[in-house]
Amino acid sequence: MTPHPISSDISRSQRIGVTEAMIAYLFWGFGTGVYFKLLAHVDAFELLAWRVLAGLPVMLVLVALPPGIGRIRAALTSPKALRIMVLSTVLIAVNWFTFIYAVVSERLVEASLGYYINPLVSVLLGRIVLGERLHPLQRKAIWIAVVGVVLFGWSAISTTSMNSDGGPALSNLAELPWISLVLPVSFGCYGLLRKRMQADSVTGLTIEMLLLFPVMLALQIVLAGRGGSSFTTTDWSTDVLLLAGGFVTVLPLIAFAAAARRLRLATIGILQYVAPTCQFILAITFFGEQVSPMKFAAFGLIWIAVSLYCFDAYRELRGERSKTSASTT
């Protein structure tokens, strides 16, 4: 019995979507980490600046494609829309800088942990802000993840030098695992705002880069004026890599946006763990970051939480497919 033509088209579209998603997540997992590691000698603020300075021209080309640049105006139809866009711009800038700092300061393991718990933070924000119901397994996954994060934080505190009062020395507070919290909270809140935007992914990112451009240009000028800029002052390979920052930022986002149009949200939710897994492998194998047994135990709890979340998402996806199949027969 041959498959129904419509079913074949859906299956082909899903395979393409999975391929596009894998390109995005593998790039975020390996490519972005390697890219910023190659530029570890560059100031983290300058790396952030060039994500926008080099990325905006690429986004302007993309937004000029049909349906055209008029969608920027359509996305900013009210003061409320502009406020949401400004807030999302701040959040994505914080997220980008935190990840860059994690790579160049040899703390990619913490970034990996942050992106593992990011979907659970999104689920929790959906419950608190949007009133979405949590499945029993989702609640268990969130609590297990909380325990894992606390254990990871306790491991960092126990290895941080103490002052005379028995607390962490102020000079070492930056070594606490704040990266693992800032990344998921900033990106979770960013995703929440994205749900309320009247803009597609290309238009939204273009507007965010337009808002960031004056600030990043001023930042680059200040760094150059103080002699802290690496652009045109180091070597040609550094200049080329900085200019390539736009493509490093935009290309995986394009692949992800294309995948999101083809795949169910539950499928995207499962596949997104490819990126932090790649980051974790990259950190402990190629970058030589050390992970203590207690931190491995914390990751173990996070992986259990992730497994419960993925199982619940997969079960929900199968249920939706069964209902769809029953309605078409």
C-alpha positions as MATLAB code, in Angstrom:
seq = 'MTPHPISSDISRSQRIGVTEAMIAYLFWGFGTGVYFKLLAHVDAFELLAWRVLAGLPVMLVLVALPPGIGRIRAALTSPKALRIMVLSTVLIAVNWFTFIYAVVSERLVEASLGYYINPLVSVLLGRIVLGERLHPLQRKAIWIAVVGVVLFGWSAISTTSMNSDGGPALSNLAELPWISLVLPVSFGCYGLLRKRMQADSVTGLTIEMLLLFPVMLALQIVLAGRGGSSFTTTDWSTDVLLLAGGFVTVLPLIAFAAAARRLRLATIGILQYVAPTCQFILAITFFGEQVSPMKFAAFGLIWIAVSLYCFDAYRELRGERSKTSASTT';
ca = [
       0.000    0.000    0.000;
       1.566    3.308   -1.086;
       1.571    6.255    1.305;
      -0.869    9.076    0.767;
       0.760   11.927   -1.252;
      -0.037   14.466    1.457;
       1.562   12.226    4.121;
       4.674   11.874    1.940;
       4.910   15.658    1.547;
       4.563   16.161    5.310;
       7.223   13.528    6.001;
       9.617   15.121    3.504;
       9.011   18.568    5.004;
       9.725   17.222    8.489;
      12.992   15.602    7.332;
      14.075   18.902    5.797;
      13.075   20.692    8.994;
      15.113   18.325   11.159;
      18.121   18.835    8.874;
      17.768   22.625    9.115;
      17.425   22.443   12.902;
      20.502   20.212   13.191;
      22.521   22.676   11.099;
      21.513   25.489   13.454;
      22.135   23.582   16.689;
      25.444   22.041   15.568;
      26.608   25.487   14.488;
      25.583   26.993   17.842;
      27.157   24.062   19.684;
      30.487   23.770   17.893;
      30.870   26.624   15.403;
      30.055   29.565   17.658;
      32.196   28.235   20.508;
      35.208   27.671   18.241;
      34.691   31.088   16.617;
      34.807   33.015   19.897;
      37.664   30.845   21.189;
      39.724   31.861   18.153;
      39.039   35.462   19.162;
      39.742   34.972   22.887;
      42.472   37.638   22.648;
      39.845   40.248   21.712;
      37.931   42.211   24.357;
      34.521   40.624   25.014;
      32.784   43.989   24.528;
      34.376   44.355   21.104;
      33.211   40.859   20.155;
      29.679   41.862   21.141;
      29.967   45.071   19.115;
      31.012   43.238   15.974;
      28.102   40.792   16.216;
      25.939   43.833   15.508;
      28.254   45.951   13.324;
      28.906   43.026   10.977;
      25.492   41.415   11.412;
      23.269   44.402   10.595;
      24.288   44.646    6.882;
      23.448   40.950    6.466;
      20.064   41.422    8.147;
      19.251   44.477    6.019;
      19.823   42.415    2.885;
      17.548   39.673    4.222;
      14.784   42.034    5.326;
      14.825   43.696    1.895;
      13.737   40.423    0.318;
       9.976   39.854   -0.216;
       7.723   40.867    1.487;
      10.172   43.757    1.793;
      11.500   46.315    4.233;
       8.015   47.666    4.933;
       7.549   44.909    7.504;
       9.836   46.865    9.854;
       7.310   49.698    9.948;
       4.457   47.216   10.346;
       6.165   45.656   13.384;
       6.354   49.017   15.196;
       2.749   50.122   14.956;
       2.386   51.231   18.589;
       4.428   52.493   21.568;
       3.799   49.139   23.275;
       5.347   47.273   20.324;
       8.393   49.548   20.492;
       8.760   49.012   24.266;
       8.641   45.240   23.786;
      11.258   45.477   21.047;
      13.563   47.644   23.175;
      13.306   45.216   26.088;
      13.959   42.219   23.835;
      16.999   44.050   22.441;
      18.430   44.497   25.944;
      17.815   40.830   26.767;
      19.439   39.462   23.594;
      22.449   41.756   24.106;
      22.847   40.464   27.673;
      22.540   36.884   26.419;
      25.096   37.376   23.632;
      27.625   39.070   25.906;
      27.259   36.431   28.619;
      27.921   33.611   26.146;
      30.931   35.430   24.666;
      32.303   36.014   28.164;
      31.770   32.335   29.019;
      33.825   31.205   26.017;
      36.724   33.663   26.292;
      36.992   33.164   30.087;
      37.039   29.340   29.760;
      33.607   28.829   31.346;
      31.795   27.137   28.472;
      30.717   24.320   30.817;
      28.582   26.836   32.726;
      27.109   28.109   29.454;
      26.272   24.532   28.508;
      24.477   24.031   31.831;
      22.558   27.265   31.262;
      21.308   26.169   27.861;
      20.334   22.755   29.226;
      17.986   24.353   31.733;
      16.785   27.057   29.311;
      13.709   25.097   28.084;
      12.719   24.321   31.673;
      12.955   28.029   32.509;
      10.772   28.759   29.474;
       8.186   26.225   30.686;
       8.239   27.801   34.148;
       7.853   31.327   32.712;
       4.929   30.086   30.638;
       3.297   28.838   33.827;
       3.951   32.011   35.839;
       3.358   34.664   33.177;
       1.010   33.055   30.655;
      -0.838   30.726   33.003;
       0.049   27.655   30.958;
      -0.555   24.339   32.691;
       2.396   22.155   33.621;
       2.236   18.408   33.162;
       3.210   16.364   36.249;
       6.442   15.238   34.576;
       7.294   18.846   33.687;
       6.916   19.868   37.329;
       9.194   17.032   38.413;
      11.729   17.978   35.726;
      11.819   21.591   36.918;
      12.375   20.603   40.566;
      15.132   18.146   39.626;
      16.766   20.869   37.520;
      16.566   23.286   40.481;
      18.371   20.755   42.673;
      20.999   20.313   39.940;
      21.607   24.046   39.670;
      21.868   24.392   43.458;
      24.378   21.522   43.544;
      26.399   23.122   40.748;
      26.371   26.440   42.611;
      27.386   24.782   45.879;
      30.283   23.108   44.072;
      31.459   26.496   42.802;
      31.107   28.086   46.256;
      32.991   25.240   47.959;
      35.948   25.705   45.604;
      35.961   29.513   45.896;
      38.486   31.002   48.307;
      36.940   32.428   51.487;
      37.570   35.653   53.366;
      38.150   36.000   57.115;
      34.393   35.895   57.815;
      34.021   32.504   56.196;
      32.192   33.822   53.105;
      33.318   33.963   49.490;
      35.965   36.621   48.838;
      34.557   39.537   46.854;
      37.341   39.141   44.300;
      36.108   35.636   43.548;
      32.346   36.222   43.427;
      32.623   36.460   39.627;
      33.670   32.793   39.652;
      30.264   31.706   40.964;
      28.045   30.079   38.302;
      26.020   33.182   37.465;
      26.450   32.382   33.764;
      24.283   29.270   34.181;
      21.432   31.470   35.447;
      21.816   34.608   33.314;
      21.781   32.689   30.011;
      18.496   30.766   30.513;
      16.681   33.605   32.287;
      17.650   36.200   29.660;
      16.827   33.909   26.736;
      13.665   32.596   28.392;
      12.373   36.138   28.908;
      13.461   36.989   25.363;
      11.416   34.085   24.010;
       8.445   35.211   26.075;
       8.614   38.684   24.532;
       9.028   37.155   21.070;
       5.651   35.470   21.486;
       4.094   38.920   21.958;
       5.807   40.571   18.990;
       4.110   41.417   15.715;
       7.256   40.541   13.783;
       8.786   37.474   12.159;
      12.260   36.330   13.196;
      14.129   38.208   10.422;
      12.247   41.464   11.023;
      12.597   41.206   14.799;
      16.343   40.556   14.703;
      16.842   43.379   12.178;
      15.039   45.863   14.436;
      17.022   44.677   17.455;
      20.286   45.179   15.572;
      19.146   48.614   14.381;
      18.476   49.600   17.994;
      21.833   48.216   19.115;
      23.857   49.672   16.239;
      24.424   53.223   17.642;
      25.428   51.807   21.041;
      27.791   49.233   19.518;
      29.316   51.771   17.148;
      29.956   54.125   20.078;
      31.429   51.221   22.065;
      33.798   50.358   19.214;
      34.862   54.015   18.866;
      35.537   54.246   22.631;
      37.583   51.034   22.592;
      39.579   52.288   19.598;
      40.143   55.665   21.259;
      41.499   53.993   24.401;
      43.744   51.673   22.433;
      41.704   48.643   23.465;
      40.426   47.689   20.018;
      41.859   44.711   18.166;
      40.293   45.609   14.823;
      42.987   46.770   12.344;
      45.592   46.751   15.143;
      46.335   43.028   15.586;
      46.564   40.968   12.394;
      44.551   40.379    9.236;
      43.087   37.083   10.475;
      41.543   38.842   13.494;
      40.020   41.478   11.203;
      38.538   38.808    8.914;
      37.093   36.871   11.856;
      35.520   40.001   13.345;
      33.937   40.891    9.993;
      32.661   37.311    9.743;
      30.799   37.792   13.033;
      27.695   38.849   11.143;
      27.444   35.548    9.309;
      28.249   33.603   12.483;
      25.297   35.341   14.145;
      22.816   35.265   11.279;
      23.317   31.926    9.472;
      22.216   29.601   12.317;
      19.277   31.899   13.031;
      18.139   31.582    9.409;
      18.403   27.787    9.571;
      16.525   27.752   12.886;
      13.753   30.032   11.584;
      13.308   27.772    8.544;
      13.159   24.674   10.771;
      10.653   26.281   13.131;
       8.235   26.770   10.225;
       8.380   23.055    9.341;
       8.520   21.337   12.744;
       6.263   21.075   15.755;
       7.310   22.955   18.873;
       7.730   19.664   20.744;
      10.202   18.440   18.108;
      12.156   21.689   18.327;
      12.149   21.341   22.111;
      13.816   17.933   21.916;
      16.366   18.864   19.237;
      17.542   22.002   21.030;
      19.570   19.911   23.478;
      22.026   19.178   20.665;
      23.650   22.616   21.138;
      24.503   22.448   24.890;
      25.655   18.836   24.462;
      28.101   19.980   21.783;
      29.210   22.870   24.013;
      29.827   20.500   26.913;
      31.870   18.121   24.725;
      33.823   21.044   23.289;
      34.569   22.458   26.751;
      35.917   19.273   28.360;
      37.714   17.801   25.329;
      39.132   20.553   23.137;
      39.139   23.525   25.543;
      40.403   21.517   28.506;
      37.955   22.899   31.087;
      37.883   20.986   34.364;
      34.658   19.516   35.743;
      34.645   18.335   39.360;
      32.754   15.167   40.431;
      30.134   17.344   42.173;
      29.582   19.318   38.971;
      29.265   16.076   37.024;
      26.624   15.012   39.564;
      24.832   18.319   38.981;
      24.907   17.695   35.236;
      23.554   14.206   35.904;
      20.498   15.711   37.620;
      20.058   18.175   34.755;
      20.242   15.330   32.224;
      17.597   13.414   34.192;
      15.380   16.515   34.159;
      15.981   16.943   30.429;
      15.154   13.275   29.792;
      11.835   13.614   31.647;
      11.032   16.772   29.700;
      11.902   15.148   26.349;
       9.894   12.020   27.205;
       6.873   14.139   28.079;
       7.264   16.185   24.866;
       7.639   13.006   22.791;
       4.572   11.452   24.423;
       2.568   14.613   23.713;
       3.792   14.625   20.108;
       2.733   10.992   19.601;
      -0.668   11.762   21.092;
      -1.154   14.647   18.651;
      -0.124   12.434   15.732;
      -2.556    9.706   16.816;
      -5.409   12.241   16.943;
      -4.440   13.579   13.506;
      -4.322   10.074   12.035;
      -7.700    9.200   13.553;
      -9.310   12.354   12.156;
      -8.049   11.695    8.603;
      -9.224    8.054    8.419;
];
